[in-house]
PDB file of C-alpha atoms in Angstrom:
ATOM      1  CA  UNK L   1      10.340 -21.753 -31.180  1.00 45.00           C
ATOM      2  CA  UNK L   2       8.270 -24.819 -31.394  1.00 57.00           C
ATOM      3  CA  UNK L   3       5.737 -25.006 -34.511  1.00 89.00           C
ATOM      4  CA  UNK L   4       8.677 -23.480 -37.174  1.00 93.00           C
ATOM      5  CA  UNK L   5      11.109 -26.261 -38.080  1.00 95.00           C
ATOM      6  CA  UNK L   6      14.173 -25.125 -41.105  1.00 96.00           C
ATOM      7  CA  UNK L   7      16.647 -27.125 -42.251  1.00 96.00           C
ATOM      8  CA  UNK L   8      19.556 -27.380 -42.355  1.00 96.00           C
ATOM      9  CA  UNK L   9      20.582 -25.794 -39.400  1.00 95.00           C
ATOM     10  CA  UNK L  10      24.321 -24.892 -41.188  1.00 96.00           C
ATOM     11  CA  UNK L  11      25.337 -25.648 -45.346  1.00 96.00           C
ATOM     12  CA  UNK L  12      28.319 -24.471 -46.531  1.00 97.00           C
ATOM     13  CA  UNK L  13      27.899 -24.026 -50.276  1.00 96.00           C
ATOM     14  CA  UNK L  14      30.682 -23.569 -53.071  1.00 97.00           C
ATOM     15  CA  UNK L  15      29.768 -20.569 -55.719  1.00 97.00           C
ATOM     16  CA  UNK L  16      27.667 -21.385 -58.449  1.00 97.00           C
ATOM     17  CA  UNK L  17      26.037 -24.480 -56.286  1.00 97.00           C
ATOM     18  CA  UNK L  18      22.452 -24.838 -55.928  1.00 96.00           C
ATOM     19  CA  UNK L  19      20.388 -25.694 -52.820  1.00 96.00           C
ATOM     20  CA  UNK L  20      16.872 -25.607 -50.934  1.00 97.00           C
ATOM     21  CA  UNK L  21      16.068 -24.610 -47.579  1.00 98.00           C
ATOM     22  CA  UNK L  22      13.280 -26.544 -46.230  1.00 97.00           C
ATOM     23  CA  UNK L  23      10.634 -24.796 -43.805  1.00 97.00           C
ATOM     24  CA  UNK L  24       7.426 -26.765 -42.169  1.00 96.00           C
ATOM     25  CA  UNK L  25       5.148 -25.138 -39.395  1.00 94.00           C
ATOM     26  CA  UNK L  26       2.518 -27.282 -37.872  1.00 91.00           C
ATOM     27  CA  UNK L  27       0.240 -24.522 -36.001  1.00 87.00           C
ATOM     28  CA  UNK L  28      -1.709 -24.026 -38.958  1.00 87.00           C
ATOM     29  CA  UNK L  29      -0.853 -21.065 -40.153  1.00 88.00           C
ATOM     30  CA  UNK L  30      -1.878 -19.325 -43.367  1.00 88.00           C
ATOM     31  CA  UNK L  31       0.930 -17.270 -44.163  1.00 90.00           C
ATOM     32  CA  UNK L  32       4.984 -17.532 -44.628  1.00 93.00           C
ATOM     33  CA  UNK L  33       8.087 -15.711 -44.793  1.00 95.00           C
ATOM     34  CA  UNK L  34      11.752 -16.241 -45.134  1.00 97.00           C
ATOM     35  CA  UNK L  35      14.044 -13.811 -44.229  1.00 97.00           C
ATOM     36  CA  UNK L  36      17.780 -13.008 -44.190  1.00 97.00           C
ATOM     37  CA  UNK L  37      20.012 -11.480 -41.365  1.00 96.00           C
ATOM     38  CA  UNK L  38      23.138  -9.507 -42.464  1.00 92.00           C
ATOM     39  CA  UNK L  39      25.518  -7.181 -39.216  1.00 83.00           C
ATOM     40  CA  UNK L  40      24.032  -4.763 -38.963  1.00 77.00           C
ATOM     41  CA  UNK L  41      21.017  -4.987 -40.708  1.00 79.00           C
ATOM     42  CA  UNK L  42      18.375  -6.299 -38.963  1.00 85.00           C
ATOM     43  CA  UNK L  43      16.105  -8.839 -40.780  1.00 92.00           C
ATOM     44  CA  UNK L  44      14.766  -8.154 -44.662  1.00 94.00           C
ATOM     45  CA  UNK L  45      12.189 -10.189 -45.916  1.00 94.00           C
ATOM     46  CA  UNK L  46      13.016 -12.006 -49.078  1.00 96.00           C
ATOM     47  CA  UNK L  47       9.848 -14.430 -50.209  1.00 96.00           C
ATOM     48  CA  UNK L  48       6.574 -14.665 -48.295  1.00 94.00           C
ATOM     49  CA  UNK L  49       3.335 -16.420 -48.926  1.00 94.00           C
ATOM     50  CA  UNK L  50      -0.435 -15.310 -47.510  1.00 89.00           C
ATOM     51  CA  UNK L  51      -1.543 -18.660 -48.162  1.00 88.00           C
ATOM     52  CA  UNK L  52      -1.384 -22.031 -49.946  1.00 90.00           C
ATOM     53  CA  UNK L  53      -0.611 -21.172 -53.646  1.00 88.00           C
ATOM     54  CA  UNK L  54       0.864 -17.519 -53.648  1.00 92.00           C
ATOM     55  CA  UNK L  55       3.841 -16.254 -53.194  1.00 95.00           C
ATOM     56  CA  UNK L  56       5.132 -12.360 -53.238  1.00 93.00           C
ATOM     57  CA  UNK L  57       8.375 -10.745 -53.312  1.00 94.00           C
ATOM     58  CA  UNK L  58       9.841  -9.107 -50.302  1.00 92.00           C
ATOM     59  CA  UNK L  59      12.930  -7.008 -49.807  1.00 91.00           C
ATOM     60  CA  UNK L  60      15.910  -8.634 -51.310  1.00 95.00           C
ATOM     61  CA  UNK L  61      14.364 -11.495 -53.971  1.00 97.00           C
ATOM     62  CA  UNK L  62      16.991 -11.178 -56.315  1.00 96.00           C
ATOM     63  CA  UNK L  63      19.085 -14.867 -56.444  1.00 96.00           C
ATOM     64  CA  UNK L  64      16.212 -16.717 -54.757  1.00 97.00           C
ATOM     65  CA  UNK L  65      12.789 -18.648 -55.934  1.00 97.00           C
ATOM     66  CA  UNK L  66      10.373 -20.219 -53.431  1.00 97.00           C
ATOM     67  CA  UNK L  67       7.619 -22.695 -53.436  1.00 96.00           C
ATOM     68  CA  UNK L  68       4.687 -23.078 -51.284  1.00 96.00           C
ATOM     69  CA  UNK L  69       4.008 -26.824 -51.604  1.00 86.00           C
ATOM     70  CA  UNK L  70       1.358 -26.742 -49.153  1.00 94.00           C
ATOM     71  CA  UNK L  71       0.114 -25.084 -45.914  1.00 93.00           C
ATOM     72  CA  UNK L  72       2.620 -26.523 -43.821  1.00 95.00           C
ATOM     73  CA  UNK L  73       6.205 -25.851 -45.777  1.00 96.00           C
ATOM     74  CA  UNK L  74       7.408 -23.062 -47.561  1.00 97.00           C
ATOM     75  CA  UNK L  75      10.661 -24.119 -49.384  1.00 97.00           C
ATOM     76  CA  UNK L  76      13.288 -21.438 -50.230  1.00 98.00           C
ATOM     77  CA  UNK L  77      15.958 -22.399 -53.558  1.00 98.00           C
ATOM     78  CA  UNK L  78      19.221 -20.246 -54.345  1.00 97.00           C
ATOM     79  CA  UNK L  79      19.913 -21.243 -58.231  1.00 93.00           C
ATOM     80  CA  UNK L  80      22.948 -20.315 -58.204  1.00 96.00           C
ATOM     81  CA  UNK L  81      24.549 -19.337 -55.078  1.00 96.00           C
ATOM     82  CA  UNK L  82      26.753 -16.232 -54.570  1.00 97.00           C
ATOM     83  CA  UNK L  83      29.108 -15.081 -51.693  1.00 96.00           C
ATOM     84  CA  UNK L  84      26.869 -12.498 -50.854  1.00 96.00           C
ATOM     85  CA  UNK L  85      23.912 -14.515 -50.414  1.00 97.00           C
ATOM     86  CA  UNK L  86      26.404 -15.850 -47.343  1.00 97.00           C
ATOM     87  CA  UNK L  87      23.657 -15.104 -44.305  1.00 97.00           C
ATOM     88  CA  UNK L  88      21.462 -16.496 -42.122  1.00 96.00           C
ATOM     89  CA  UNK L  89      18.283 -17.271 -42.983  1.00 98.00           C
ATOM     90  CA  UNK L  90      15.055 -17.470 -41.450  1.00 97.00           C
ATOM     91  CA  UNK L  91      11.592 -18.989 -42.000  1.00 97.00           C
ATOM     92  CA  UNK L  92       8.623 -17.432 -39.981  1.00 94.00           C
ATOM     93  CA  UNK L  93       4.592 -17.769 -39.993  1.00 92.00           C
ATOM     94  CA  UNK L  94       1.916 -15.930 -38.594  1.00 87.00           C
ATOM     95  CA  UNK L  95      -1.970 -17.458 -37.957  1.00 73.00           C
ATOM     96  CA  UNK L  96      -4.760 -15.821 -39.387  1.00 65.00           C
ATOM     97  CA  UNK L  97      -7.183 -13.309 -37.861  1.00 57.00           C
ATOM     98  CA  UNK L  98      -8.290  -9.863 -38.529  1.00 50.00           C
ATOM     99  CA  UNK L  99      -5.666  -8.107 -36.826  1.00 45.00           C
ATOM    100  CA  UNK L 100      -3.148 -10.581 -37.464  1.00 52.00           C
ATOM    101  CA  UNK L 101      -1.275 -12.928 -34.922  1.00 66.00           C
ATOM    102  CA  UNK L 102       1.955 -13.164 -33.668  1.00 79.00           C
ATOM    103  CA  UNK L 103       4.650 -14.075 -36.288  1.00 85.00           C
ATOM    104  CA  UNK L 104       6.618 -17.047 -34.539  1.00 88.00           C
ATOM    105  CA  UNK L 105      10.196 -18.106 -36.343  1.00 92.00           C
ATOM    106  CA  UNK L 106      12.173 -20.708 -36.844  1.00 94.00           C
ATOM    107  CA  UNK L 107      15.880 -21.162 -35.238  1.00 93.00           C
ATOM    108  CA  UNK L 108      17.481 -20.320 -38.511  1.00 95.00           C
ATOM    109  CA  UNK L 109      19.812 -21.640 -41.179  1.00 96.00           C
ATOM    110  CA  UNK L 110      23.649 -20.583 -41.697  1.00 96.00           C
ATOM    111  CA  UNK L 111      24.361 -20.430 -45.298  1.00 97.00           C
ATOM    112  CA  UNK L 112      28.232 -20.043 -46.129  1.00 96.00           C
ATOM    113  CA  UNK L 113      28.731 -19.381 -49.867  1.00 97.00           C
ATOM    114  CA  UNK L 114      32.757 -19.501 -50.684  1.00 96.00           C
TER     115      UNK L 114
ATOM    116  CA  UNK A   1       6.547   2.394 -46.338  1.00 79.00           C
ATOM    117  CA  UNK A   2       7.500   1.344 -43.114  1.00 88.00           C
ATOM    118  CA  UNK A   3      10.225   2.093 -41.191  1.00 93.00           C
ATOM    119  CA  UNK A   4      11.812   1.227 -37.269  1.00 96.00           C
ATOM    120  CA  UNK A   5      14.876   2.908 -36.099  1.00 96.00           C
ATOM    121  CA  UNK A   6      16.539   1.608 -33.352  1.00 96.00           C
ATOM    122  CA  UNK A   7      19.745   4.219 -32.496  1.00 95.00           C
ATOM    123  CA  UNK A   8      20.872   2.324 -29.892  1.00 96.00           C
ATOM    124  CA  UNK A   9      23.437  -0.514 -31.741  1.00 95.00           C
ATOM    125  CA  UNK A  10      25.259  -1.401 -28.608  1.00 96.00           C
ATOM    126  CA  UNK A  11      24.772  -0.744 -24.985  1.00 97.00           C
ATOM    127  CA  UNK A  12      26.585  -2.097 -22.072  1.00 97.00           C
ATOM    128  CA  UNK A  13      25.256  -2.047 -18.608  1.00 97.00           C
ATOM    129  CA  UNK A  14      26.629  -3.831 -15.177  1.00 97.00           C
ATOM    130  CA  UNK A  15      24.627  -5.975 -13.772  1.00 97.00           C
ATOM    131  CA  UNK A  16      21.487  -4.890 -11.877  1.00 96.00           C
ATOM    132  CA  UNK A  17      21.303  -1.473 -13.569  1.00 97.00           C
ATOM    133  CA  UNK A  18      18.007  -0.622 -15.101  1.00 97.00           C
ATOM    134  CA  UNK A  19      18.198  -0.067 -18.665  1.00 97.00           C
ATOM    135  CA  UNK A  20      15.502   1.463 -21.715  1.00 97.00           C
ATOM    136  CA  UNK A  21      16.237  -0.008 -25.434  1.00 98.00           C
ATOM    137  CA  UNK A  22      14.441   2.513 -27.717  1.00 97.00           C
ATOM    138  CA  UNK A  23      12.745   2.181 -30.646  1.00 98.00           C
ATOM    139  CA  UNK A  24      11.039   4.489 -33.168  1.00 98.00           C
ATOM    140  CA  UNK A  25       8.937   3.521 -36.024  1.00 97.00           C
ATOM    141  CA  UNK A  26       7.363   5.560 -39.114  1.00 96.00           C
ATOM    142  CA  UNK A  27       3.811   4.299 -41.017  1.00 93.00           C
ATOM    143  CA  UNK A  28       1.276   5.809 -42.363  1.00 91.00           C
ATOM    144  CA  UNK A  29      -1.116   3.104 -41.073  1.00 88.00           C
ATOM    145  CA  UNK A  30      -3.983   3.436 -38.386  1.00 88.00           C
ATOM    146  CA  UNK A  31      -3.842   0.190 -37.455  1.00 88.00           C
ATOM    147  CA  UNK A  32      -0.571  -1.784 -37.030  1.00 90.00           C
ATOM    148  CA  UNK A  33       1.008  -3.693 -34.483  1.00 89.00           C
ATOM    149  CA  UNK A  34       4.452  -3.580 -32.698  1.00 92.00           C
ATOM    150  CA  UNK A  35       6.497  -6.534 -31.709  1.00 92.00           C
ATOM    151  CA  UNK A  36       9.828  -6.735 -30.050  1.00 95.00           C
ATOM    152  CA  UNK A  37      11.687  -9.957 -30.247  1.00 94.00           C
ATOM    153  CA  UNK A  38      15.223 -11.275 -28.524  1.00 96.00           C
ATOM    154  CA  UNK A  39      17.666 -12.704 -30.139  1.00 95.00           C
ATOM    155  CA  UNK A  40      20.252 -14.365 -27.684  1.00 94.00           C
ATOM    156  CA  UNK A  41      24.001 -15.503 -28.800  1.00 91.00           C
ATOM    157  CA  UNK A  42      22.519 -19.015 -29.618  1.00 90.00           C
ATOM    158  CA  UNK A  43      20.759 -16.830 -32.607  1.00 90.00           C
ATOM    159  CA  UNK A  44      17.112 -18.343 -32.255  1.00 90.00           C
ATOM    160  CA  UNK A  45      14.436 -15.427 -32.350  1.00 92.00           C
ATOM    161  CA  UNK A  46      12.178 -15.288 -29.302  1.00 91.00           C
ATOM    162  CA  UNK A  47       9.143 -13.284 -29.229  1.00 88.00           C
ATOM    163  CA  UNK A  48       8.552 -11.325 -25.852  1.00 91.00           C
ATOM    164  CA  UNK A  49       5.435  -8.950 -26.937  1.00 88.00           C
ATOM    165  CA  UNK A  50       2.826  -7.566 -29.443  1.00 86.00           C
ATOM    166  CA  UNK A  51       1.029  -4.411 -29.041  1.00 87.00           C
ATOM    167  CA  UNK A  52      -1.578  -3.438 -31.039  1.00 86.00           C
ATOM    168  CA  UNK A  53      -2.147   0.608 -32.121  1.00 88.00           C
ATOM    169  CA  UNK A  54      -5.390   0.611 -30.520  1.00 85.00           C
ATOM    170  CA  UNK A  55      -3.627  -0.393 -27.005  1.00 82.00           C
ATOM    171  CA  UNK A  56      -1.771   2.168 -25.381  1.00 79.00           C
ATOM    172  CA  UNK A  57      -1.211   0.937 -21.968  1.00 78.00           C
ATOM    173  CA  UNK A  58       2.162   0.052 -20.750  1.00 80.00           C
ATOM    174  CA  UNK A  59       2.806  -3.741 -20.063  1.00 81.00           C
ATOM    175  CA  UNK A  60       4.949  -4.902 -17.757  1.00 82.00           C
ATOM    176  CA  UNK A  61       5.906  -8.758 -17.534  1.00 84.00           C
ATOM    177  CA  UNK A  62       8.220  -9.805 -14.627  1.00 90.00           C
ATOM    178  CA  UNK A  63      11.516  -7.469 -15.071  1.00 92.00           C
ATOM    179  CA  UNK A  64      10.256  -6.280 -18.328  1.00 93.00           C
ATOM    180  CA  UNK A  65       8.220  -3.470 -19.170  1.00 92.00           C
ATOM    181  CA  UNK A  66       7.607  -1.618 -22.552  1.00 92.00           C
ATOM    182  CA  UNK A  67       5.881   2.379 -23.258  1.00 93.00           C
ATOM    183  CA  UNK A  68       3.896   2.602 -26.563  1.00 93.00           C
ATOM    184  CA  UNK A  69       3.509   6.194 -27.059  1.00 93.00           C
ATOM    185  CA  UNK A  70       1.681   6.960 -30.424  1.00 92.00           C
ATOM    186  CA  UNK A  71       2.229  10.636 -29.874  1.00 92.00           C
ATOM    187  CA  UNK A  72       5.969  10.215 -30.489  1.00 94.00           C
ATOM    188  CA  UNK A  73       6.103   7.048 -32.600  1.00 95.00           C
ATOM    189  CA  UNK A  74       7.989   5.175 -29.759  1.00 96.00           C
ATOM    190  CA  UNK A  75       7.663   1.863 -28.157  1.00 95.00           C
ATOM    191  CA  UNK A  76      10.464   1.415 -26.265  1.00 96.00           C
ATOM    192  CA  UNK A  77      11.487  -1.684 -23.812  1.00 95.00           C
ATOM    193  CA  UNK A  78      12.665  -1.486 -20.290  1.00 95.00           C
ATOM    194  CA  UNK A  79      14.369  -4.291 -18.340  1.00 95.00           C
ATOM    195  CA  UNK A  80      14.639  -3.512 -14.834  1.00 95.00           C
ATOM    196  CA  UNK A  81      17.819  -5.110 -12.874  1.00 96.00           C
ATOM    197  CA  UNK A  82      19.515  -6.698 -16.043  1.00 96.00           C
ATOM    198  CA  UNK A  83      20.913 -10.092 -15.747  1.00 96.00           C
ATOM    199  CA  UNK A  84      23.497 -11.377 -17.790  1.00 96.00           C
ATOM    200  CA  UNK A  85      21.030 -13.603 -19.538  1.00 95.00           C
ATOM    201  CA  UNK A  86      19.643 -10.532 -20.627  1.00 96.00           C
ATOM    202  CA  UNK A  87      22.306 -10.176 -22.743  1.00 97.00           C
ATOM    203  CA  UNK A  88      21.614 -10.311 -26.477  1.00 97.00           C
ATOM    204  CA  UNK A  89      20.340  -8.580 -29.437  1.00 96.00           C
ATOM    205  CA  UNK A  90      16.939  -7.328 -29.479  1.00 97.00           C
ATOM    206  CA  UNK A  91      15.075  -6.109 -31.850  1.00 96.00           C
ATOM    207  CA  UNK A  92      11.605  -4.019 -32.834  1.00 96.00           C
ATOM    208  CA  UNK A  93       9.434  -4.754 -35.519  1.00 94.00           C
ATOM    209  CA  UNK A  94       6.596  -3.112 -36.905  1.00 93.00           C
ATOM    210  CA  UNK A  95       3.569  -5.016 -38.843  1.00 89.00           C
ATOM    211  CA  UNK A  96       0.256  -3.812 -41.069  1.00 83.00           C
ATOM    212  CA  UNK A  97      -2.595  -5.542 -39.493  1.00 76.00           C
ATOM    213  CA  UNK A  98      -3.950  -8.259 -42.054  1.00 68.00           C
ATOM    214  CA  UNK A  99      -2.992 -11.598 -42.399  1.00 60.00           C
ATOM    215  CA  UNK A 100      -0.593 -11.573 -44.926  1.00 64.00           C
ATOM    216  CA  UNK A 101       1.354  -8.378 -43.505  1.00 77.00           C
ATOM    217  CA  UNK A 102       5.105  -8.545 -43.144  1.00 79.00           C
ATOM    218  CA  UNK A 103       7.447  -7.663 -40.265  1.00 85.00           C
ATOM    219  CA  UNK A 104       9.379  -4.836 -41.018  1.00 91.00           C
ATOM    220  CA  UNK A 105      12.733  -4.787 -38.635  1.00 92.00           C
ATOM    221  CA  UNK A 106      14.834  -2.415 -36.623  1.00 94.00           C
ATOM    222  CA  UNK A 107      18.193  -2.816 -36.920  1.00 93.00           C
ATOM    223  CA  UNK A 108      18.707  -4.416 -33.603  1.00 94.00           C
ATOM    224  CA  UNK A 109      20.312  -3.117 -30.252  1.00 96.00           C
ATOM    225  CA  UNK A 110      23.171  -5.101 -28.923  1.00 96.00           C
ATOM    226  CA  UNK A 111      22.845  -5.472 -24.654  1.00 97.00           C
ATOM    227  CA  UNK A 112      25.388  -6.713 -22.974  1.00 97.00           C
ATOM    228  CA  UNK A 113      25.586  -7.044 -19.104  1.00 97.00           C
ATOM    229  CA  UNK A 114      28.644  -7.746 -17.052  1.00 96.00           C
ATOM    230  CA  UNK A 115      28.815  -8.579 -13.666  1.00 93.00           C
TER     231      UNK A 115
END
């Protein structure tokens, strides 16, 4: 998965605790996504961004805020974490082009909220 | 809205066997694209193919091979003498076309193959 870098790879977070997960691509890609993988089901997209300045809810926003601080990163921030924001979480982008390219992710961050 | 189904949560296969992992998906759009990615124990997401609605010729890449069918919603993935590195959770995703369009997931089928 070269191009989507996260970190951190693995936080463990108390409740209440805030923290940022950090996402940079380098392939030049317009648009950006973070998602969250719970058993059993699949991925849902929390935040995503088409391009440099926007961002949309997905999914499951509730608990989370993001910032697209330039074409390269795409920063995801819990306020106020929660067990059940306990998951792992992953950033994506996807290239431009009328039909849309191939959405290419990065290896993921495991978030433990106790 | 969107929608994938993948039935299959678990399947277990010996070594060798042929084996289909199916997936269904529901839009309303005329132009979309399909995507099936593999997720092995190490939990990275790997992308193994895109297929565009327009496209509805089966692909076959090495032991892999997948069957769009647009008729019955279906694009389903075939690996042909599994391996145990085959084994891992794969999943289907469906996309709008456009730029900004997000993946929306299957729940994932778990393969695992023994020797």
């Amino acid at each position: 998965n070269a191009g989507v870098t996260q970190t951190p790879k693995f936080q463990v977070l108390k409740t209440g605790q805030s923290m940022t997960l950090q996402c940079a691509q380098d392939m030049n890609h317009n648009s950006m996504y973070w998602y969250r993988q719970d058993p059993g089901m699949g991925l849902r997209l929390i935040y995503y961004s088409a391009s440099e300045g926007t961002t949309d809810k997905g999914e499951v926003p509730n608990g989370y805020n993001v910032s697209r601080l330039n074409k390269r990163e795409f920063s995801l921030r819990l306020e106020s974490a929660a067990p059940s924001q306990t998951s792992v979480y992953f950033c994506a982008s996807r290239g431009t082009g009328m039909f849309g390219n191939t959405i290419y992710f990065g290896e993921g961050s495991w978030l433990t909220v106790v | 809205a969107q929608k994938v189904t993948q039935a299959q949560t678990e399947i277990s296969v010996v070594e060798k066997e042929d084996v289909t992992l199916d997936c269904v998906y529901e839009t309303r759009d005329t132009t979309y694209y399909l995507f099936w990615y593999k997720q092995p124990p190490s939990g990275e997401l790997v992308f193994l193919i895109r297929r565009n609605s327009f496209d509805e010729q089966n692909e076959i890449s090495g032991r892999y091979s997948w069957n769009f069918q647009k008729s019955t919603s279906s694009f389903n993935f075939t690996i042909t003498a599994s391996q145990v590195v085959d084994s891992a959770v794969y999943f289907c995703a469906l996309s709008q076309a456009g730029t900004a369009s997000k993946l929306t997931f299957g729940t994932g089928t778990r393969l695992q193959v023994t020797l």
